[in-house]
Amino acid sequence: MVDKPQGESNQTLSTLLQLESDARSSVDSLSLHYFIVNETRRLIHYRYAVLFKASGSKNSHFEAIRASGSNLIDRTTPKIHWMEQVIHYLSERNNKEQLVKVVPEQLSAELQQDWKDLSLPYSVWVSLRLPCGSVIGSLWLEREVTWNDDELFLLKRLADTYAHAWGYFDNLQQRFKSWFLSQKILWGIMLFLILALLVIPVQNSTLGPVKIVAKDPLVISAPIDGVIASISVEPNEMVTRGQLLLSYEDTNYRNEYAITEQSLVVAQAELKKATQGAFEDPRNNAEIALLKAKVDLAIIKRNFAKEMLDHVNIIAEKDGLLLFNDKAELIGRPISTGERLMEVAEIDKVMLLIYLPVENNIDFRPGAPVKVFLDVNPLHSIDAIVTYASYRAEITPGEMLAYRVEAATIEELSNLRIGWQGTAKIYGENVSLFFYLFKRPLSSVRQYLGF
């Protein structure tokens, strides 16, 4: 090594340290590659530089990835193609050497033929090795003048720095690839598990509002047209057989009965008079038949009026709980014959009435299991089974289009009160989890798209 003046040595050392610092400060591998082929000349003069990346199973093949003075490199050009062959040839025969001064005699006869045309007279090949000994790449430098020992020493030092910096980015890329691969595997596993879960059979179910109602109640309907004058009982009151429940306004019916009764008396008097006169004048016999028919008609009218008057007061036909909404809704309101007024229910005979919205309908049959959650005790469920399901939807009192479903509790429960409400969950056939989760969205999309 040739001794240099102190000032020049300090400048060389400063440049070396700055190059090493700048190389390690590169933001990515591309900027590092550009730095290696273009900024190394700040310390060592050369005319042309090419950076190669090691590849293959043993890193014995080299691909040109960057050349000095150019942002792009064409590996199909004769010079680059020849260099790749030379680097491969040298690496096989100098695999333990870090730096080789290349001379034509080291090459094969075929490669020597293109030396003068494709390379400058003096070239050097520097192997970029990681601390573990593996080759990550190599650097080719060429110029018109020979290389001295000081320059080769600096090149070895820089080669270690470049290899270390390059190895960092290469490891980072490998870690990213490994992470990305692991993420792909993880996502693949998750996707497989999700798909597997979506085909798992689950029991289909649906929800609907439920209410406890009387089972087979005695319906009290209006027997006659009229206006209700008074109600003798209160809603939800226990009544006994024969107890007066309500009374109609009876003025018209009493007057009608009195009129028909008087008409009957008149008809009977006329018939009696005609009968007595027939003994004196036989011609009156023809009139007697007409008067008898008139009496019969008067009797029918009187009996009908009496029957209507008898219906003015409605009495309970059996013991039970009287169900109706409000006295004020009935008193003074005109009532038509057959109109539903009240119900008399047995308090220990109840059933579950479920109104299942049309959009929540599923395939189920009588006997399907039901779980009922009443609002008075939402933490406790009641087991029941479907006993009836209508095939036609109807408008509910809440202005909702729904199917009427009736259910009965599996066990006899004495603490259920008529009028309690809650939510019922009806279970149907087994379906896939995908269908269970996406039935409503798929139905909405199908209705929107029309297929």
Coordinates of C-alpha atoms in Angstrom, one line a residue:
M1 CA 0.0 0.0 0.0
V2 CA 1.4 3.4 -1.0
D3 CA 1.7 6.0 1.7
K4 CA -0.3 9.1 1.1
P5 CA 0.1 12.6 2.5
Q6 CA -1.8 13.1 5.8
G7 CA -4.3 15.5 4.3
E8 CA -5.2 13.2 1.4
S9 CA -5.5 10.2 3.7
N10 CA -7.9 12.2 5.9
Q11 CA -9.9 13.1 2.9
T12 CA -10.1 9.5 1.7
L13 CA -11.1 8.3 5.1
S14 CA -13.8 11.0 5.4
T15 CA -15.2 10.1 2.0
L16 CA -15.2 6.4 2.9
L17 CA -17.1 7.0 6.1
Q18 CA -19.5 9.3 4.3
L19 CA -20.2 6.7 1.6
E20 CA -20.8 4.0 4.3
S21 CA -23.1 6.3 6.2
D22 CA -25.0 7.3 3.0
A23 CA -25.3 3.6 1.9
R24 CA -26.8 2.6 5.2
S25 CA -29.2 5.6 5.1
S26 CA -30.8 4.5 1.8
V27 CA -34.5 4.3 2.1
D28 CA -34.9 1.2 0.0
S29 CA -33.0 -1.3 -2.1
L30 CA -33.6 0.6 -5.4
S31 CA -32.0 3.7 -4.0
L32 CA -29.2 1.7 -2.6
H33 CA -28.5 0.0 -6.0
Y34 CA -28.4 3.4 -7.7
F35 CA -26.1 4.7 -5.0
I36 CA -23.6 1.8 -5.4
V37 CA -23.1 2.1 -9.2
N38 CA -23.0 5.9 -9.2
E39 CA -21.7 7.2 -5.9
T40 CA -18.8 4.8 -5.4
R41 CA -16.8 7.0 -7.8
R42 CA -16.7 9.7 -5.1
L43 CA -14.0 7.4 -3.6
I44 CA -12.7 5.4 -6.5
H45 CA -12.5 6.4 -10.1
Y46 CA -14.0 4.2 -12.7
R47 CA -15.6 4.6 -16.1
Y48 CA -18.5 2.1 -15.9
A49 CA -20.1 0.0 -13.2
V50 CA -22.7 -2.7 -13.2
L51 CA -24.5 -4.2 -10.2
F52 CA -25.6 -7.9 -10.3
K53 CA -28.0 -9.7 -8.1
A54 CA -27.3 -13.3 -7.1
S55 CA -30.0 -15.8 -7.9
G56 CA -30.4 -19.6 -8.2
S57 CA -30.3 -22.3 -5.6
K58 CA -26.7 -21.6 -4.6
N59 CA -26.6 -17.9 -5.7
S60 CA -24.3 -18.9 -8.5
H61 CA -26.3 -17.1 -11.2
F62 CA -26.2 -13.3 -11.5
E63 CA -28.6 -10.9 -13.1
A64 CA -27.7 -7.3 -14.0
I65 CA -30.0 -5.0 -12.1
R66 CA -28.4 -1.5 -12.3
A67 CA -25.7 0.2 -14.5
S68 CA -24.0 3.5 -13.8
G69 CA -25.4 6.6 -15.6
S70 CA -28.7 4.9 -16.4
N71 CA -32.0 4.4 -14.7
L72 CA -32.9 1.4 -16.7
I73 CA -30.9 -1.6 -17.8
D74 CA -31.4 -3.9 -20.8
R75 CA -30.2 -7.4 -20.1
T76 CA -30.5 -8.3 -23.8
T77 CA -27.7 -5.9 -24.9
P78 CA -24.5 -7.8 -25.9
K79 CA -22.4 -6.1 -23.2
I80 CA -24.7 -6.9 -20.3
H81 CA -25.3 -10.4 -21.6
W82 CA -21.5 -11.0 -21.9
M83 CA -20.9 -9.6 -18.4
E84 CA -23.5 -12.0 -16.8
Q85 CA -21.7 -14.9 -18.5
V86 CA -18.3 -13.6 -17.2
I87 CA -19.6 -13.1 -13.6
H88 CA -21.1 -16.6 -13.6
Y89 CA -17.8 -18.1 -15.0
L90 CA -15.7 -16.3 -12.4
S91 CA -18.0 -17.1 -9.5
E92 CA -17.7 -20.8 -10.2
R93 CA -13.9 -20.7 -10.1
N94 CA -13.4 -18.0 -7.5
N95 CA -16.3 -18.7 -5.1
K96 CA -14.1 -17.9 -2.1
E97 CA -12.6 -14.7 -3.4
Q98 CA -14.1 -11.4 -2.5
L99 CA -12.3 -9.4 -5.1
V100 CA -10.8 -10.4 -8.5
K101 CA -8.9 -8.3 -10.9
V102 CA -10.2 -9.6 -14.2
V103 CA -7.8 -10.3 -17.0
P104 CA -8.7 -12.1 -20.3
E105 CA -6.6 -15.1 -19.5
Q106 CA -8.9 -16.0 -16.7
L107 CA -11.8 -16.4 -19.0
S108 CA -12.8 -19.1 -21.5
A109 CA -11.8 -18.8 -25.1
E110 CA -15.3 -18.0 -26.1
L111 CA -15.5 -15.1 -23.5
Q112 CA -12.1 -13.8 -24.4
Q113 CA -13.1 -13.2 -28.0
D114 CA -15.5 -10.4 -27.0
W115 CA -13.2 -8.9 -24.3
K116 CA -11.9 -6.1 -26.5
D117 CA -15.2 -5.2 -27.9
L118 CA -17.3 -5.3 -24.8
S119 CA -15.0 -4.3 -21.9
L120 CA -12.5 -1.7 -21.0
P121 CA -8.9 -2.9 -20.5
Y122 CA -9.0 -3.0 -16.7
S123 CA -11.9 -4.5 -14.8
V124 CA -12.5 -5.7 -11.3
W125 CA -15.2 -8.0 -9.9
V126 CA -16.2 -7.5 -6.3
S127 CA -18.3 -10.1 -4.5
L128 CA -20.9 -8.7 -2.1
R129 CA -21.1 -11.2 0.8
L130 CA -23.2 -11.1 3.9
P131 CA -21.7 -11.7 7.3
C132 CA -23.0 -15.3 7.1
G133 CA -20.9 -15.9 4.0
S134 CA -23.7 -16.1 1.4
V135 CA -23.3 -14.0 -1.7
I136 CA -26.1 -11.5 -2.3
G137 CA -24.7 -9.9 -5.4
S138 CA -21.6 -8.6 -7.1
L139 CA -20.2 -5.3 -8.5
W140 CA -18.3 -5.0 -11.8
L141 CA -16.1 -1.9 -12.3
E142 CA -14.0 -1.1 -15.4
R143 CA -11.8 1.7 -16.6
E144 CA -8.8 2.5 -18.8
V145 CA -6.1 2.5 -16.1
T146 CA -4.9 -0.2 -13.8
W147 CA -6.1 -0.7 -10.2
N148 CA -3.8 -0.1 -7.3
D149 CA -3.8 -1.8 -3.9
D150 CA -5.2 1.1 -2.0
E151 CA -8.3 1.2 -4.3
L152 CA -8.8 -2.5 -4.0
F153 CA -8.6 -2.3 -0.2
L154 CA -11.2 0.5 -0.2
L155 CA -13.4 -1.5 -2.6
K156 CA -13.3 -4.5 -0.2
R157 CA -14.3 -2.2 2.7
L158 CA -17.2 -0.7 0.7
A159 CA -18.2 -4.2 -0.5
D160 CA -18.8 -5.2 3.1
T161 CA -20.8 -2.1 3.8
Y162 CA -22.9 -2.4 0.6
A163 CA -23.6 -6.1 1.3
H164 CA -24.6 -5.3 4.8
A165 CA -27.0 -2.6 3.7
W166 CA -28.3 -4.7 0.8
G167 CA -28.8 -7.6 3.2
Y168 CA -31.0 -5.5 5.4
F169 CA -33.4 -4.6 2.6
D170 CA -33.3 -8.2 1.3
N171 CA -34.1 -9.6 4.7
L172 CA -36.8 -6.9 5.0
Q173 CA -38.3 -8.0 1.7
Q174 CA -38.0 -11.7 2.7
R175 CA -39.7 -10.9 6.0
F176 CA -42.4 -9.0 4.2
K177 CA -42.8 -11.9 1.7
S178 CA -42.9 -14.3 4.6
W179 CA -45.4 -12.1 6.4
F180 CA -47.5 -11.7 3.3
L181 CA -47.3 -15.4 2.6
S182 CA -48.3 -16.1 6.2
Q183 CA -51.1 -13.6 5.8
K184 CA -52.3 -15.2 2.6
I185 CA -52.2 -18.6 4.3
L186 CA -54.0 -17.2 7.4
W187 CA -56.6 -15.5 5.2
G188 CA -57.0 -18.7 3.2
I189 CA -57.5 -20.7 6.4
M190 CA -60.0 -18.1 7.6
L191 CA -61.8 -18.1 4.3
F192 CA -62.0 -21.9 4.4
L193 CA -63.3 -21.9 7.9
I194 CA -65.8 -19.2 7.0
L195 CA -67.0 -21.3 4.0
A196 CA -67.1 -24.4 6.1
L197 CA -69.1 -22.6 8.8
L198 CA -71.6 -21.3 6.2
V199 CA -72.5 -24.8 5.1
I200 CA -73.0 -26.0 8.7
P201 CA -76.7 -27.0 9.1
V202 CA -78.5 -24.9 11.7
Q203 CA -82.2 -25.0 12.7
N204 CA -84.1 -22.2 11.0
S205 CA -86.1 -19.9 13.3
T206 CA -88.1 -16.8 13.2
L207 CA -89.6 -14.3 15.7
G208 CA -93.1 -12.9 16.1
P209 CA -95.2 -11.1 18.7
V210 CA -97.2 -13.5 21.0
K211 CA -100.1 -12.9 23.3
I212 CA -101.8 -15.2 25.9
V213 CA -105.4 -15.6 25.0
A214 CA -108.3 -17.7 26.2
K215 CA -108.8 -21.1 24.7
D216 CA -112.3 -21.9 23.4
P217 CA -113.9 -18.9 25.2
L218 CA -117.7 -18.4 25.2
V219 CA -118.3 -15.6 22.8
I220 CA -121.1 -13.2 23.7
S221 CA -122.6 -11.6 20.6
A222 CA -125.3 -9.1 20.2
P223 CA -128.6 -11.0 19.9
I224 CA -130.6 -8.0 18.6
D225 CA -130.0 -4.6 17.1
G226 CA -130.1 -1.7 19.5
V227 CA -128.3 0.6 21.9
I228 CA -126.6 -0.7 25.1
A229 CA -128.0 1.2 28.1
S230 CA -125.9 -0.3 30.9
I231 CA -123.2 -2.8 31.7
S232 CA -123.5 -4.4 35.1
V233 CA -120.0 -5.9 35.4
E234 CA -116.4 -4.6 35.0
P235 CA -113.8 -5.8 32.5
N236 CA -111.8 -8.9 33.7
E237 CA -114.3 -9.7 36.4
M238 CA -115.2 -13.2 37.4
V239 CA -118.9 -13.9 36.7
T240 CA -121.2 -16.8 37.5
R241 CA -123.8 -18.5 35.4
G242 CA -127.1 -16.5 35.3
Q243 CA -125.4 -13.2 36.3
L244 CA -126.7 -10.1 34.5
L245 CA -124.0 -8.7 32.2
L246 CA -125.6 -5.9 30.2
S247 CA -128.9 -4.4 29.2
Y248 CA -130.2 -2.8 26.0
E249 CA -132.3 0.4 25.8
D250 CA -135.7 -1.4 26.0
T251 CA -138.2 1.4 25.2
N252 CA -138.8 0.4 21.6
Y253 CA -139.0 -3.2 22.4
R254 CA -141.4 -2.7 25.3
N255 CA -143.6 -0.5 23.1
E256 CA -143.5 -2.9 20.3
Y257 CA -144.5 -5.7 22.6
A258 CA -147.4 -3.7 24.0
I259 CA -148.6 -2.8 20.5
T260 CA -148.5 -6.4 19.3
E261 CA -150.2 -7.6 22.5
Q262 CA -153.0 -5.0 21.9
S263 CA -153.3 -6.0 18.3
L264 CA -153.7 -9.6 19.3
V265 CA -156.6 -8.6 21.7
V266 CA -158.3 -6.7 18.9
A267 CA -157.9 -9.6 16.5
Q268 CA -159.3 -12.1 19.0
A269 CA -162.3 -9.9 19.7
E270 CA -163.1 -9.6 16.0
L271 CA -162.8 -13.3 15.6
K272 CA -165.1 -13.9 18.6
K273 CA -167.7 -11.5 17.2
A274 CA -167.6 -13.1 13.8
T275 CA -168.0 -16.5 15.2
Q276 CA -171.1 -15.6 17.2
G277 CA -172.6 -13.9 14.2
A278 CA -172.2 -17.0 12.1
F279 CA -174.9 -18.7 14.0
E280 CA -177.4 -16.0 12.9
D281 CA -176.0 -15.4 9.4
P282 CA -174.1 -18.3 7.7
R283 CA -172.6 -15.9 5.2
N284 CA -170.2 -14.8 8.0
N285 CA -168.4 -18.2 7.8
A286 CA -166.1 -16.9 5.0
E287 CA -165.0 -14.0 7.2
I288 CA -164.1 -16.3 10.1
A289 CA -161.3 -18.0 8.2
L290 CA -159.7 -14.6 7.4
L291 CA -160.0 -13.4 11.0
K292 CA -158.4 -16.7 12.3
A293 CA -155.4 -16.0 10.1
K294 CA -155.3 -12.5 11.4
V295 CA -155.2 -13.8 15.0
D296 CA -152.4 -16.2 14.1
L297 CA -150.4 -13.4 12.6
A298 CA -151.0 -11.2 15.6
I299 CA -149.8 -14.1 17.9
I300 CA -146.6 -14.5 15.8
K301 CA -145.9 -10.8 16.0
R302 CA -146.6 -10.7 19.8
N303 CA -144.3 -13.7 20.3
F304 CA -141.5 -12.2 18.2
A305 CA -141.8 -8.9 20.1
K306 CA -141.7 -10.9 23.4
E307 CA -138.6 -12.8 22.2
M308 CA -136.9 -9.5 21.3
L309 CA -137.8 -8.0 24.7
D310 CA -136.4 -11.1 26.5
H311 CA -133.0 -10.4 24.8
V312 CA -132.8 -6.9 26.2
N313 CA -130.9 -8.3 29.2
I314 CA -127.9 -10.5 28.5
I315 CA -126.8 -13.0 31.2
A316 CA -123.8 -15.2 31.6
E317 CA -124.3 -18.7 30.4
K318 CA -121.3 -20.1 32.4
D319 CA -118.8 -19.3 35.1
G320 CA -115.6 -17.6 34.1
L321 CA -113.5 -14.5 33.5
L322 CA -115.4 -11.8 31.5
L323 CA -113.2 -10.3 28.8
F324 CA -113.9 -7.0 27.1
N325 CA -112.0 -3.8 26.7
D326 CA -114.0 -0.9 28.2
K327 CA -117.5 -0.2 29.3
A328 CA -117.4 3.3 27.8
E329 CA -116.8 1.8 24.3
L330 CA -120.1 -0.1 24.5
I331 CA -122.5 2.0 26.5
G332 CA -124.6 4.3 24.2
R333 CA -123.2 2.8 21.0
P334 CA -125.5 1.3 18.3
I335 CA -125.0 -2.4 18.1
S336 CA -125.8 -4.7 15.2
T337 CA -127.0 -8.3 15.6
G338 CA -124.1 -10.7 15.7
E339 CA -121.5 -8.1 16.8
R340 CA -118.9 -9.5 19.2
L341 CA -119.3 -7.9 22.6
M342 CA -117.6 -10.0 25.2
E343 CA -116.0 -13.3 26.0
V344 CA -116.3 -15.6 29.0
A345 CA -113.1 -17.6 29.5
E346 CA -111.9 -20.3 31.8
I347 CA -108.8 -18.9 33.5
D348 CA -107.0 -22.3 33.4
K349 CA -107.6 -22.8 29.7
V350 CA -105.3 -20.6 27.7
M351 CA -103.2 -20.7 24.5
L352 CA -100.5 -18.7 22.8
L353 CA -101.6 -16.6 19.8
I354 CA -98.7 -15.6 17.5
Y355 CA -98.9 -13.2 14.7
L356 CA -96.0 -14.0 12.4
P357 CA -95.1 -11.2 10.0
V358 CA -95.1 -12.2 6.3
E359 CA -91.5 -11.2 5.8
N360 CA -90.5 -13.4 8.7
N361 CA -92.3 -16.5 7.6
I362 CA -90.3 -19.8 7.4
D363 CA -91.2 -23.4 6.6
F364 CA -92.7 -25.1 9.6
R365 CA -95.5 -27.4 10.4
P366 CA -97.9 -28.0 13.4
G367 CA -95.8 -29.6 16.1
A368 CA -92.9 -27.3 15.5
P369 CA -91.1 -26.3 18.7
V370 CA -91.6 -22.7 20.1
K371 CA -89.9 -20.8 22.8
V372 CA -91.8 -17.9 24.3
F373 CA -90.3 -15.0 26.2
L374 CA -92.9 -13.0 28.0
D375 CA -92.3 -9.3 28.7
V376 CA -93.2 -9.9 32.4
N377 CA -90.3 -12.3 32.7
P378 CA -87.9 -12.0 29.7
L379 CA -85.2 -14.1 31.3
H380 CA -87.3 -17.2 31.5
S381 CA -88.6 -19.1 28.4
I382 CA -91.7 -21.2 28.0
D383 CA -91.6 -24.3 25.8
A384 CA -94.5 -24.8 23.5
I385 CA -95.5 -26.4 20.2
V386 CA -97.4 -25.1 17.2
T387 CA -101.0 -26.4 17.1
Y388 CA -102.3 -24.4 14.1
A389 CA -100.9 -22.1 11.4
S390 CA -103.0 -20.2 8.9
Y391 CA -102.3 -20.5 5.2
R392 CA -103.5 -17.0 4.5
A393 CA -102.1 -13.8 5.9
E394 CA -104.5 -11.3 7.6
I395 CA -104.4 -7.8 8.8
T396 CA -103.8 -7.8 12.6
P397 CA -105.2 -5.2 15.0
G398 CA -101.8 -3.5 14.8
E399 CA -102.2 -3.0 11.0
M400 CA -99.6 -5.7 10.2
L401 CA -99.9 -8.3 7.5
A402 CA -99.2 -11.6 9.3
Y403 CA -100.0 -15.3 9.6
R404 CA -102.0 -16.4 12.6
V405 CA -100.2 -19.1 14.5
E406 CA -101.6 -20.9 17.6
A407 CA -99.4 -22.7 20.1
A408 CA -99.9 -24.7 23.3
T409 CA -97.5 -25.0 26.2
I410 CA -95.9 -28.4 26.7
E411 CA -96.4 -28.3 30.4
E412 CA -99.5 -27.2 32.3
L413 CA -98.7 -23.7 33.7
S414 CA -101.1 -22.2 36.2
N415 CA -99.4 -18.8 36.4
L416 CA -100.1 -17.6 32.9
R417 CA -102.4 -14.6 32.7
I418 CA -104.6 -13.8 29.8
G419 CA -103.4 -10.7 28.1
W420 CA -99.7 -11.1 28.8
Q421 CA -97.5 -10.4 25.7
G422 CA -94.0 -11.2 24.6
T423 CA -92.0 -12.6 21.8
A424 CA -92.2 -16.1 20.3
K425 CA -89.4 -17.9 18.5
I426 CA -90.6 -20.6 16.1
Y427 CA -88.2 -23.3 15.0
G428 CA -88.4 -24.8 11.5
E429 CA -86.3 -27.2 9.4
N430 CA -82.5 -27.3 9.2
V431 CA -80.9 -24.9 6.8
S432 CA -77.3 -23.9 6.0
L433 CA -75.9 -21.1 8.1
F434 CA -75.4 -19.0 4.9
F435 CA -79.2 -19.2 4.2
Y436 CA -80.0 -18.5 7.9
L437 CA -77.8 -15.3 7.9
F438 CA -78.5 -14.0 4.4
K439 CA -82.1 -15.0 3.8
R440 CA -83.5 -11.5 4.4
P441 CA -80.8 -9.7 2.3
L442 CA -81.1 -12.1 -0.5
S443 CA -84.9 -11.8 -0.5
S444 CA -84.6 -8.0 -0.6
V445 CA -82.1 -8.1 -3.4
R446 CA -84.3 -10.5 -5.4
Q447 CA -87.3 -8.4 -4.9
Y448 CA -85.4 -5.3 -6.0
L449 CA -83.8 -6.9 -9.0
G450 CA -86.9 -8.8 -9.9
F451 CA -85.5 -12.3 -10.5

